[in-house]
Short mmCIF file of C-alpha atoms and ligand atoms in Angstrom, two decimals:
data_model
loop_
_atom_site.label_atom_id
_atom_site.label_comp_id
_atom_site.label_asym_id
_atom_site.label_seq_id
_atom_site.Cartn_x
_atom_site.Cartn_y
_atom_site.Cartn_z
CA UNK L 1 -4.97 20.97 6.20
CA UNK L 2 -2.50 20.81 8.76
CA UNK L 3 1.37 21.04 8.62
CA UNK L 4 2.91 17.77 9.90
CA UNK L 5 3.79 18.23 13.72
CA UNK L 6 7.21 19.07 14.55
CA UNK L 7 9.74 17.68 12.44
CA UNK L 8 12.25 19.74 13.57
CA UNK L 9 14.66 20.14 11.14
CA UNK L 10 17.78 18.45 11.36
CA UNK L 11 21.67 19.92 11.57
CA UNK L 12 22.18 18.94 7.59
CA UNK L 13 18.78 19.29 6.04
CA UNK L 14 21.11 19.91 2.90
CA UNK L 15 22.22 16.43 3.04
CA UNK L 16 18.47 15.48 3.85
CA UNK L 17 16.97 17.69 0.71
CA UNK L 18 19.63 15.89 -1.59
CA UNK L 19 18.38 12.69 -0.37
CA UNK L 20 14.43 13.13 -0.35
CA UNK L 21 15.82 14.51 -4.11
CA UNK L 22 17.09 11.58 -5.57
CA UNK L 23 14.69 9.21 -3.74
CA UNK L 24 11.89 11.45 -5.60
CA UNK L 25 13.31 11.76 -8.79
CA UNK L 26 14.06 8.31 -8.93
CA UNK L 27 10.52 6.59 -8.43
CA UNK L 28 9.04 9.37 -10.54
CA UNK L 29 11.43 8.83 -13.33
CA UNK L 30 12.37 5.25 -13.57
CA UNK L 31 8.97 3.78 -11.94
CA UNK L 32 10.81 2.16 -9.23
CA UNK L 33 8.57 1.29 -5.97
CA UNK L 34 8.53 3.73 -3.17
CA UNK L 35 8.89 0.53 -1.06
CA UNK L 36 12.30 -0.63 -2.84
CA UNK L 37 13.69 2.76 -3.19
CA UNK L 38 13.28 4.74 0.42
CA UNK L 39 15.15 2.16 2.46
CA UNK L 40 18.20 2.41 -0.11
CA UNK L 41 18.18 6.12 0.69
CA UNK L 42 17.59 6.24 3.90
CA UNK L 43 19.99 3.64 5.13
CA UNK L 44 22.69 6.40 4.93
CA UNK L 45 21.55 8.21 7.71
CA UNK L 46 22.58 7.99 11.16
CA UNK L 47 20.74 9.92 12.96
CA UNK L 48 16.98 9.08 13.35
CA UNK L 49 15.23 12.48 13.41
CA UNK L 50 17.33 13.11 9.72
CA UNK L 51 16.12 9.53 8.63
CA UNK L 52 12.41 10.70 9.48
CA UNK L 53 12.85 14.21 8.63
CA UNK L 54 13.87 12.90 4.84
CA UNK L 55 11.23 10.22 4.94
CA UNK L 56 8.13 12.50 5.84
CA UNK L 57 9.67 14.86 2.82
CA UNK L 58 9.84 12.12 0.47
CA UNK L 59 6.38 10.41 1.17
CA UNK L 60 4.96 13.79 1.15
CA UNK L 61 6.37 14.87 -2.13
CA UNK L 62 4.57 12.04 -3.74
CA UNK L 63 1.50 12.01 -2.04
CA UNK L 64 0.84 16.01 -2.69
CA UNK L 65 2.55 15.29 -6.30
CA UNK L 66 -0.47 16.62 -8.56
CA UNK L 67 -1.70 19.31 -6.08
CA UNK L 68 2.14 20.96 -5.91
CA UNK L 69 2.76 20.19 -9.46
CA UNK L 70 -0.46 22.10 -10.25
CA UNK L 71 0.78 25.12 -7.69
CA UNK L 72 3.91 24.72 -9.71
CA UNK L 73 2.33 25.15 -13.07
CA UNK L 74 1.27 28.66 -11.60
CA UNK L 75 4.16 29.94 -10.82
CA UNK L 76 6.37 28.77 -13.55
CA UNK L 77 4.30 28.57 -16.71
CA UNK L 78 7.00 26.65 -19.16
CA UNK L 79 7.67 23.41 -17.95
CA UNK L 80 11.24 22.09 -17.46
CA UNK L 81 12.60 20.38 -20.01
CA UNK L 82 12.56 16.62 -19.00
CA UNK L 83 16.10 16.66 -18.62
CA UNK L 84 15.68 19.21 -15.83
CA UNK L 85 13.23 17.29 -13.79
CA UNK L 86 15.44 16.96 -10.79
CA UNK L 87 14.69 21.29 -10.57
CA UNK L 88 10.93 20.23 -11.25
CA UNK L 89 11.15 17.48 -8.37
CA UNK L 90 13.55 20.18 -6.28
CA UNK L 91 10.75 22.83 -6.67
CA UNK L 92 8.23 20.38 -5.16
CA UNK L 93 10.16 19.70 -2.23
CA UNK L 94 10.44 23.21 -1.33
CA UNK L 95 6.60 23.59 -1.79
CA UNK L 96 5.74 20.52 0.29
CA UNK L 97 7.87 21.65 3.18
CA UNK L 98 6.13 25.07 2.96
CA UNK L 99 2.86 23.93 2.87
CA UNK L 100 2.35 20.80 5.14
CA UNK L 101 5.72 20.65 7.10
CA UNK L 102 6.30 22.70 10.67
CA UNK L 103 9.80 24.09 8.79
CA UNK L 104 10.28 27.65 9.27
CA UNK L 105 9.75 29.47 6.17
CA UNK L 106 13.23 30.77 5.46
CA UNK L 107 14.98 27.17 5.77
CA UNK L 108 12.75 25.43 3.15
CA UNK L 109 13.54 27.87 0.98
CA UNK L 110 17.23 28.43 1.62
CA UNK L 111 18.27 24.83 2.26
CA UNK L 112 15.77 23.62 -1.09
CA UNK L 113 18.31 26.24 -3.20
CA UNK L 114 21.24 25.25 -1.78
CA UNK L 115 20.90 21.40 -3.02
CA UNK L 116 20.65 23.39 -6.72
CA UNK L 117 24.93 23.72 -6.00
CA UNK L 118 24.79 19.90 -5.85
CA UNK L 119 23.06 19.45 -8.79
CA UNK L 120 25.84 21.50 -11.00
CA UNK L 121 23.10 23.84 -12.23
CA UNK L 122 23.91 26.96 -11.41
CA UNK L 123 21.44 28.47 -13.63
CA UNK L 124 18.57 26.69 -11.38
CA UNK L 125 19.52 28.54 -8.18
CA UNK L 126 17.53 32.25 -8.77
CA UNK L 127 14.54 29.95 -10.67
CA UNK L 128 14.45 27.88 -7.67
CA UNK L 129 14.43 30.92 -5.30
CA UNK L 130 11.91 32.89 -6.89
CA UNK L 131 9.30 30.03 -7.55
CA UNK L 132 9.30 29.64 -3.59
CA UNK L 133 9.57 33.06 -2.81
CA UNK L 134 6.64 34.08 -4.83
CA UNK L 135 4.85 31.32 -3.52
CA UNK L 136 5.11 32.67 0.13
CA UNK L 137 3.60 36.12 -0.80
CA UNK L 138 0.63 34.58 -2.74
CA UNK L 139 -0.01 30.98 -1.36
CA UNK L 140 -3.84 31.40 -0.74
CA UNK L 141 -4.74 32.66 -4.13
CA UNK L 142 -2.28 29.86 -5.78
CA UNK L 143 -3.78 27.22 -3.37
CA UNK L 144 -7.36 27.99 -4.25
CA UNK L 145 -6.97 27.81 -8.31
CA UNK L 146 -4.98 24.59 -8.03
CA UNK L 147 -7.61 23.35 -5.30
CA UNK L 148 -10.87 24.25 -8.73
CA UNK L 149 -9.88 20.49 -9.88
CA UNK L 150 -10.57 17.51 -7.26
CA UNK L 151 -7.92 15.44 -9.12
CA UNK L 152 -5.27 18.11 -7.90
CA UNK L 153 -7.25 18.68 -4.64
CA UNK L 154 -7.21 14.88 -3.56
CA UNK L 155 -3.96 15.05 -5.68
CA UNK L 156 -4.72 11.85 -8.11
CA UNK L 157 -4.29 11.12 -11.61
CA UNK L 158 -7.32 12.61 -13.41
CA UNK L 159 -8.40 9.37 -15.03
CA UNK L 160 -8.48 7.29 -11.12
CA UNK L 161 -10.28 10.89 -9.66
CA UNK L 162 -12.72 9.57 -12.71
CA UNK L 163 -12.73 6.15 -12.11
CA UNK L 164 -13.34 6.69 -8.04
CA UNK L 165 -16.14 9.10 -8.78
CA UNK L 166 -17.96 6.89 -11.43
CA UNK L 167 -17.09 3.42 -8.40
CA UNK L 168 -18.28 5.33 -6.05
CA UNK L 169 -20.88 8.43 -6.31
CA UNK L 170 -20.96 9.15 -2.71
CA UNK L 171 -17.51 8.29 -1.48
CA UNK L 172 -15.28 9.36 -3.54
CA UNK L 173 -13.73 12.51 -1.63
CA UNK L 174 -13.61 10.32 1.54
CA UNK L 175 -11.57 7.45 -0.56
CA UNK L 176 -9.30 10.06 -1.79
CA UNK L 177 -8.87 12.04 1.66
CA UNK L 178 -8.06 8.68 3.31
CA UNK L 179 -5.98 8.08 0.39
CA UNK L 180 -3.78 11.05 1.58
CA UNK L 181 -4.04 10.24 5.12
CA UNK L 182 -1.26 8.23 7.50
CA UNK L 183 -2.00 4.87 7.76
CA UNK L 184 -1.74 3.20 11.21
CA UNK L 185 0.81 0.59 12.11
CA UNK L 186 -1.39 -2.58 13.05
CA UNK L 187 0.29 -5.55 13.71
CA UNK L 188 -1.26 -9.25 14.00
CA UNK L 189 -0.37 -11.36 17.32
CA UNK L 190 0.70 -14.75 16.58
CA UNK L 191 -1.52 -16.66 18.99
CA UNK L 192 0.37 -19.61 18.86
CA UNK L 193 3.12 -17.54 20.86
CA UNK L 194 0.37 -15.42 22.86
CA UNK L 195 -3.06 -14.07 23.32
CA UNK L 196 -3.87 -10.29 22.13
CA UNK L 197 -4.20 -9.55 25.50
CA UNK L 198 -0.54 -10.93 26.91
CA UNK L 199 1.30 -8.88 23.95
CA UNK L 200 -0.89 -5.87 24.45
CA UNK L 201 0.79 -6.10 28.58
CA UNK L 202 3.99 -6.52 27.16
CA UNK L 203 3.94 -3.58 24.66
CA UNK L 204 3.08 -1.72 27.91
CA UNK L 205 6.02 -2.58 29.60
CA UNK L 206 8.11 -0.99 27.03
CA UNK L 207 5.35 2.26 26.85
CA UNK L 208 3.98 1.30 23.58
CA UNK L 209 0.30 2.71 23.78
CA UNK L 210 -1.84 0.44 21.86
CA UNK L 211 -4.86 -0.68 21.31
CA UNK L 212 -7.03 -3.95 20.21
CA UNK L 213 -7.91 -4.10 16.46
CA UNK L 214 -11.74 -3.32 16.39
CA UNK L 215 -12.58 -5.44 14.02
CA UNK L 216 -9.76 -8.16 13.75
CA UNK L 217 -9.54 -10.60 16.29
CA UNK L 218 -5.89 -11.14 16.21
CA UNK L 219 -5.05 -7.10 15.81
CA UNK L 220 -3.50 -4.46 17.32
CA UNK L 221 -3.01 -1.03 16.36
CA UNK L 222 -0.03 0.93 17.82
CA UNK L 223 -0.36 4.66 18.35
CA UNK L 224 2.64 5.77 16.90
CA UNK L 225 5.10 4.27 14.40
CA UNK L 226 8.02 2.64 15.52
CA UNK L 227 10.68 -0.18 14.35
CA UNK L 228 8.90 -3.20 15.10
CA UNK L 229 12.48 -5.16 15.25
CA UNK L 230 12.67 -3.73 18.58
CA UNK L 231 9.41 -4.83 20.28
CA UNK L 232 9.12 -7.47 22.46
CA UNK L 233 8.31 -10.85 21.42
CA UNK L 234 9.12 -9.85 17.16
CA UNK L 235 12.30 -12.09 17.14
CA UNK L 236 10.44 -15.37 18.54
CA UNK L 237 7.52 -15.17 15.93
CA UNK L 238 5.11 -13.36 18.50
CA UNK L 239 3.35 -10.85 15.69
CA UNK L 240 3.47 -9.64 12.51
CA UNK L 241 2.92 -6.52 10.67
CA UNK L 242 -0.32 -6.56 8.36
CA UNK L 243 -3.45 -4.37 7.92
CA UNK L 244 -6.92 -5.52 10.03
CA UNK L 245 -8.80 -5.95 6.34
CA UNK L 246 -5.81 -8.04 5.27
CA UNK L 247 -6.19 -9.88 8.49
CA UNK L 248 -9.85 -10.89 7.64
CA UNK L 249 -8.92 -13.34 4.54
CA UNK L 250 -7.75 -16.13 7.23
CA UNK L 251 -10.23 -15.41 9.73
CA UNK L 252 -12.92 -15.86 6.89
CA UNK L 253 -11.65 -19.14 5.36
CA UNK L 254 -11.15 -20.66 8.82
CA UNK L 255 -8.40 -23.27 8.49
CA UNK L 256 -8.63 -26.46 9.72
CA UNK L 257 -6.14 -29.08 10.56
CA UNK L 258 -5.17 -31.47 7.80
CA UNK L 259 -7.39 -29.16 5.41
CA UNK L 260 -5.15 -29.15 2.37
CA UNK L 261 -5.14 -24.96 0.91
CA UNK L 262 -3.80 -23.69 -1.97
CA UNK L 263 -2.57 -19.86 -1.55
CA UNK L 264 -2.58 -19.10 -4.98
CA UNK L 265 -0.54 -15.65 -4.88
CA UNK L 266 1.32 -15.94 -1.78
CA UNK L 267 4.56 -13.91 -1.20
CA UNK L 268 5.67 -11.86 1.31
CA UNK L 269 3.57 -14.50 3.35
CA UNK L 270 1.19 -12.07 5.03
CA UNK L 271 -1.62 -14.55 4.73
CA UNK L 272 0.17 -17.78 4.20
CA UNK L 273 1.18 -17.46 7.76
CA UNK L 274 -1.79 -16.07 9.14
CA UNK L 275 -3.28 -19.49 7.62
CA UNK L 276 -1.30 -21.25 9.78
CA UNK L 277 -1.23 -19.86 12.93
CA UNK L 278 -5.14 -20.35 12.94
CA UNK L 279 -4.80 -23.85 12.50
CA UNK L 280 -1.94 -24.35 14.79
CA UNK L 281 0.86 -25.03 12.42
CA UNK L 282 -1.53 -28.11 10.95
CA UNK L 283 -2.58 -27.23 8.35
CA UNK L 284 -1.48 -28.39 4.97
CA UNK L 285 -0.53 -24.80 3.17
CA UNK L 286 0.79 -25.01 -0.60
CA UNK L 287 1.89 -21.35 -1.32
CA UNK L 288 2.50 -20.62 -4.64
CA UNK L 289 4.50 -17.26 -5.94
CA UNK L 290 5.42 -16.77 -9.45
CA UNK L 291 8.60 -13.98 -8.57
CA UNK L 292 11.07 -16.06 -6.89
CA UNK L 293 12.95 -13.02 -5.35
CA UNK L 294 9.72 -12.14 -3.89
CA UNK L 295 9.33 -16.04 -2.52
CA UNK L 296 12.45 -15.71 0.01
CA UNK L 297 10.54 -13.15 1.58
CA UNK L 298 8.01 -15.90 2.49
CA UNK L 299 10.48 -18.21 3.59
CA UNK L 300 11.75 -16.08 5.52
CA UNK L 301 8.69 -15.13 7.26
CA UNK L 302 8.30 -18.90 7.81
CA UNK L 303 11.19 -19.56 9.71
CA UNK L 304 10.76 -16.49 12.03
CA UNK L 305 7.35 -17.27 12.64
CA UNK L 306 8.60 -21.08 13.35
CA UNK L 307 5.60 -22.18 11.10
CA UNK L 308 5.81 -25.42 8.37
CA UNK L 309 4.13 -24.75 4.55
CA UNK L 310 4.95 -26.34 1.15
CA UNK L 311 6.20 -23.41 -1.33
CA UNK L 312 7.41 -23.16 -4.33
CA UNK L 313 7.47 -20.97 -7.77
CA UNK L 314 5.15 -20.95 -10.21
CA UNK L 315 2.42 -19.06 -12.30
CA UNK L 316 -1.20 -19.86 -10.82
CA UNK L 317 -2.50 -19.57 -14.33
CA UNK L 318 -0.65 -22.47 -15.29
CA UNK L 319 -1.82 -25.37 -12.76
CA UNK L 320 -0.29 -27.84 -15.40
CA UNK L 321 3.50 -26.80 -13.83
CA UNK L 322 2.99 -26.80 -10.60
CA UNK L 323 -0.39 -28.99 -9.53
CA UNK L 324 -0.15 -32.58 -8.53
CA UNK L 325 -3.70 -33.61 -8.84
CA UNK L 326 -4.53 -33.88 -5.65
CA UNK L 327 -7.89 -31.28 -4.88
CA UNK L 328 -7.52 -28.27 -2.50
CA UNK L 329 -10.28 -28.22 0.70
CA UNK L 330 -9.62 -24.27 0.24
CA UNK L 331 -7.99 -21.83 -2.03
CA UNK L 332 -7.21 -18.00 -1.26
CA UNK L 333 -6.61 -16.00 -4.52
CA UNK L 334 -5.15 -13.12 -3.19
CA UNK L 335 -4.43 -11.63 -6.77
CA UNK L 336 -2.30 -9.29 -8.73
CA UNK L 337 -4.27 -5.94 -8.36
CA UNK L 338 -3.78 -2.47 -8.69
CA UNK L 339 -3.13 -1.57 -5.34
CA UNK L 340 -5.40 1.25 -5.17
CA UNK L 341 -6.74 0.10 -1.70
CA UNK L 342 -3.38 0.94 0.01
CA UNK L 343 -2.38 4.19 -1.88
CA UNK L 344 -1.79 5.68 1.62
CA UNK L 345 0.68 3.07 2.73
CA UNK L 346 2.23 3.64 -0.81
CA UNK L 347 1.82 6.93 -2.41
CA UNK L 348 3.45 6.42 -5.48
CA UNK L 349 0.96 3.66 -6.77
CA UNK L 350 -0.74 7.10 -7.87
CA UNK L 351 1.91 8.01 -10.44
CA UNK L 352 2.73 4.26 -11.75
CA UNK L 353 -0.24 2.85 -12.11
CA UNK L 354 -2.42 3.65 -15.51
CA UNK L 355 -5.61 3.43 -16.90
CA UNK L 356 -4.41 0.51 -19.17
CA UNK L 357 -2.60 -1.48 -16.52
CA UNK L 358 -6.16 -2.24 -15.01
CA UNK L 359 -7.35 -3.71 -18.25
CA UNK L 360 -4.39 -5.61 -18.23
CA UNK L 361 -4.98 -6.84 -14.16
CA UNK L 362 -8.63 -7.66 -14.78
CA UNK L 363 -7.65 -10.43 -17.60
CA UNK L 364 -4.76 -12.08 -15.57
CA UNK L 365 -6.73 -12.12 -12.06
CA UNK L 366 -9.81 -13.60 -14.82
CA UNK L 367 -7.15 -16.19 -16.26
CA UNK L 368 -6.01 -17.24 -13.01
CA UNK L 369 -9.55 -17.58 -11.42
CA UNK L 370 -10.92 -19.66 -14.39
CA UNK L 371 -7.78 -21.90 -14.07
CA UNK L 372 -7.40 -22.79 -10.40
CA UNK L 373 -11.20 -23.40 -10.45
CA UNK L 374 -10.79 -27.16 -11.47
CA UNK L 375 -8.08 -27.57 -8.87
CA UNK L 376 -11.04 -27.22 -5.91
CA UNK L 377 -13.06 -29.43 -4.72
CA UNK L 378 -16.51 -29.74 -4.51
CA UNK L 379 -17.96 -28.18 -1.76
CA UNK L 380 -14.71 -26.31 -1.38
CA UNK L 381 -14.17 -22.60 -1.13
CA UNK L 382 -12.13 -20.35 -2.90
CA UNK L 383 -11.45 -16.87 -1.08
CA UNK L 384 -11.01 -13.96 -4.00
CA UNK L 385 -9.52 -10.88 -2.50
CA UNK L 386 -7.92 -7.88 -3.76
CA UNK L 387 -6.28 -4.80 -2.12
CA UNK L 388 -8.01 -2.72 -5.18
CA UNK L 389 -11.15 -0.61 -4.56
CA UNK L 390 -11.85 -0.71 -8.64
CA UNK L 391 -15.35 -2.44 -9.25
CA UNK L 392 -13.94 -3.92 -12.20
CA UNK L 393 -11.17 -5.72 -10.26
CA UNK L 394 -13.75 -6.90 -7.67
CA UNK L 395 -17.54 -7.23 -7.65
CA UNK L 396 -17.40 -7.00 -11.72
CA UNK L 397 -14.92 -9.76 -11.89
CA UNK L 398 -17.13 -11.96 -9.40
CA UNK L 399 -20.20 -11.26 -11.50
CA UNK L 400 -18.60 -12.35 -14.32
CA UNK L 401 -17.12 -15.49 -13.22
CA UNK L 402 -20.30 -16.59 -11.64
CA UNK L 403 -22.30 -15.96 -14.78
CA UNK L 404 -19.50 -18.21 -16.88
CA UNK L 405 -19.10 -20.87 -14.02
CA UNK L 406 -22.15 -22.26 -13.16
CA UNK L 407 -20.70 -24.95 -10.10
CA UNK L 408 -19.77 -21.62 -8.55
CA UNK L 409 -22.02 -19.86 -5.88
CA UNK L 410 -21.74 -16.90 -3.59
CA UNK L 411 -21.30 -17.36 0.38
CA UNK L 412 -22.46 -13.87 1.57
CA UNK L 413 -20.18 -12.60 4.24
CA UNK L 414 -20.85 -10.71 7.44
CA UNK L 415 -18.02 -8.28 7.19
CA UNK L 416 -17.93 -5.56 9.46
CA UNK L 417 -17.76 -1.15 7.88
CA UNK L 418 -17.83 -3.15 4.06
CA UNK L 419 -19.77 -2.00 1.17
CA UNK L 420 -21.75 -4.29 -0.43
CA UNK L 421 -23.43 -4.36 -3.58
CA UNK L 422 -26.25 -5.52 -6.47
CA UNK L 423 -23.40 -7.48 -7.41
CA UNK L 424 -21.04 -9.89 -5.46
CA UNK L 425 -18.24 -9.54 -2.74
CA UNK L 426 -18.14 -7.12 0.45
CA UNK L 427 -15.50 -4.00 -0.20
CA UNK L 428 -13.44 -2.17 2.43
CA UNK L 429 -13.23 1.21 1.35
CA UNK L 430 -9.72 2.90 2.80
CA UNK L 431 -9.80 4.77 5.88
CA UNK L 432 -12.89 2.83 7.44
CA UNK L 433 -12.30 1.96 10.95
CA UNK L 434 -8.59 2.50 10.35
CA UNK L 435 -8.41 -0.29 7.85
CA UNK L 436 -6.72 -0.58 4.07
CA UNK L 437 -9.07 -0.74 0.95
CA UNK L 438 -9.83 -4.38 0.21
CA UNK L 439 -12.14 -6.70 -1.36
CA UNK L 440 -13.38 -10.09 -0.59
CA UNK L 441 -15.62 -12.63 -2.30
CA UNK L 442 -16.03 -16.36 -1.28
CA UNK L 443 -17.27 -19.01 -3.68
CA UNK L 444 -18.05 -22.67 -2.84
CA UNK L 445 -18.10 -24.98 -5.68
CA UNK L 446 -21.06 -26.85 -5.58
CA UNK L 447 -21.21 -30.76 -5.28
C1 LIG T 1 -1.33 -9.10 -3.46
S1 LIG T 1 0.19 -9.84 -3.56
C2 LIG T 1 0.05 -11.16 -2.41
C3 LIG T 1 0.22 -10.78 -0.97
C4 LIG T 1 0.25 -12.00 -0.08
N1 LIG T 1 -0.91 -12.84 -0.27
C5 LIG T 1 0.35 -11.62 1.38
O1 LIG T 1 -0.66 -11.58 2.07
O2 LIG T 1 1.47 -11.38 1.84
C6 LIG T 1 0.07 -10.71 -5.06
C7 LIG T 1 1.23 -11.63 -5.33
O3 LIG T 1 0.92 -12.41 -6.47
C8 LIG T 1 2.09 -12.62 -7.20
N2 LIG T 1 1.65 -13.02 -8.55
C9 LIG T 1 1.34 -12.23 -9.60
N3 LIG T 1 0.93 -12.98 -10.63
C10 LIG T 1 0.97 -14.27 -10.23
C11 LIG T 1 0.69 -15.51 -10.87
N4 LIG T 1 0.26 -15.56 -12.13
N5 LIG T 1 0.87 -16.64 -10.15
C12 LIG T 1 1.31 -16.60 -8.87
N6 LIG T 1 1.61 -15.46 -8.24
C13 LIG T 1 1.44 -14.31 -8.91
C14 LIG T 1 2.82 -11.31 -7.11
O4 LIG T 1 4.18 -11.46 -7.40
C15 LIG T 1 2.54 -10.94 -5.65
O5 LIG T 1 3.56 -11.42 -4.83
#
């Protein structure tokens, strides 16, 4: 594996260890997201090479979380008491930054026992010291015994390892590889504003190097990462930020003007606004959100994107509240998953997602399906997509509701590096031709 090229450790990496510390201990510990928590922390720093030194700690910290902690278990038998889990979570850092980051040797471990002082246990500093020390000397040997289990390995909870393995016989180390991997920022032009071609020039003219999506018409992948605030055309609407396999929902349903669609689980908007731009603002978009806080995130994509839907709050398993009667043309069910199709963009959906949340997903995503049914109209489709890779989330879920609604049929789709199977829906497994795991199913209600 290699280390992470030059991060070149910044003046305070104290400061930056204390950080990547708290950021860590907090989404371990309370089960906050990744996505809520790093901007928090980071927003402190100035200096950008601290703010991405930190942020390639933290991310790595979580993604490596089950391969260190099984190093760790070797070369500290007792676990910490949970009270002591910011040492535990300390310990880690140090052993990420030895492992896959360019940091000399000597100033991961000296600047990981220094934050120890900040943590007012003095006790911790020598047990901090000597867990990384005695790594250095025997890091192969360690490495190899941890590496015996492909759940530390791939570094995944033991019972998704399972549940990848039993999905998938044959891809299952590829899933979990690309799992650990760096995703790509792709971005989606808004061709209202411009062709892919006219904001391809323009990143040029401000040495972007990028390329065209190879699968998604309106994509564009950029070769590094960058703040997309500061590209050209962002602040009048000209492209957004979303995966190519996310960018396939509205290039499969294929809005039309004056169609009226229903998108059932809408917020932050991704697809909502995709919807639009590929009908040209016309359109008739209902988007539906049941976490309000989560709905200004749509509205606010709206108004930068200068595009016109009907939104508003509500639970899509409860039509009654919300529906006025009036049939949709087209529905896109982007449901509540478990997010095991974009582990890599969000590493800690590892550590806070169980085996019993899925159980839990596959009845609501059921409930909703068998309840926005009625609210289509014949000969309409409904789009069922999921950023999950879990057959029970996706083709299983299809099978079933096809075997209990019998005005429902399968439209096959032509779908580019996706999986299909005995049972319904095309599946993009993560990784393949630089997309996000995702899964897609369309159903037309028969007349
Ligand atoms: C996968 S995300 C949707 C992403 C969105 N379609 C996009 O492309 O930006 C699923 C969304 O469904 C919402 N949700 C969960 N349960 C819901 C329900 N019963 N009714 C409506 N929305 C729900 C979640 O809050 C979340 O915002």
């Amino acid at each position: 594996m290699s280390k992470q090229a030059a991060n070149n450790t910044p003046n305070s990496g104290l400061n930056s260890r204390f950080i990547a510390l708290k950021i860590c201990l907090t989404v371990i510990e309370s089960g906050r997201s990744l996505s809520q928590t790093l901007p928090e922390g980071l927003a402190q720093f100035q200096d950008r090479r601290e703010r991405n030194f930190t942020q390639n700690m933290v991310i790595g910290t979580l993604r490596w979380q089950a391969r260190l902690e099984a190093i760790r278990a070797q070369l500290l038998k007792k676990k910490l008491k949970e009270k002591d889990e910011d040492i535990n979570q300390l310990i880690l850092i140090g052993l990420y930054q030895i492992l896959y980051m360019e940091t000399p040797e000597h100033a991961a471990v000296s600047e990981t026992v220094a934050v120890v002082q900040k943590l007012k246990k003095p006790w911790a500093k020598a047990l901090v010291n000597g867990v990384l020390r005695t790594f250095l000397r025997e890091q192969d040997a360690i490495c190899a015994q941890a590496d015996l289990k492909p759940a530390n390995k791939y570094s995944h909870p033991q019972w998704l390892f399972k549940a990848l393995r039993k999905g998938y016989p044959n891809d299952w180390e590829s899933i979990m590889e690309a799992n650990n991997a760096i995703a790509p920022l792709t971005l989606r032009v808004n061709t209202m504003k411009q062709t892919r071609d006219e904001f391809l020039a323009l990143l040029k003219t401000v040495d972007m190097v990028a390329t065209p999506h190879p699968t998604a018409p309106q994509g564009v992948i950029l070769e590094t990462s960058t703040d997309i605030s500061q590209l050209p055309s962002y602040e009048d609407g000209g492209f957004s930020v979303q995966d190519g396999a996310a960018q396939q929902a509205a290039n499969i349903l294929k809005p039309q003007a004056n169609e009226r669609i229903l998108d059932a689980c809408a917020a932050p908007g991704g697809k909502t606004t995709h919807l639009l731009e590929l009908s040209n603002n016309q359109a008739s978009v209902f988007a539906l959100e049941k976490m309000p806080e989560r709905m200004d995130r749509l509205a606010e994509n709206l108004y930068r994107l200068e595009l016109d839907a009907e939104y508003t709050v509500g639970d899509a398993s409860c039509p009654e509240e919300w529906w006025d009667k009036q049939l949709f043309d087209k529905i896109l069910l982007d449901a509540p998953c478990s997010a095991t199709g974009i582990i890599r963009r969000h590493p800690d959906i590892k550590w806070h997602r169980t085996e019993e949340d899925i159980e839990a997903l596959v009845e609501i995503q059921a409930s909703i399906l068998k309840a926005l049914w009625p609210t289509l109209k014949p000969g309409g489709q409904l789009l069922y997509a999921t950023c999950s890779v879990l057959p029970q989330e996706n083709t299983l879920q299809m099978q079933s509701f096809i075997e209990s609604e019998a005005t429902a049929k399968i439209i096959p789709l032509d779908l580019e590096a996706t999986l299909t199977f005995d049972t319904p829906g095309n599946q993009y497994l993560p990784g393949r031709l630089g997309m996000d795991g995702f899964f897609y199913c369309l159903l037309e209600k028969s007349e």
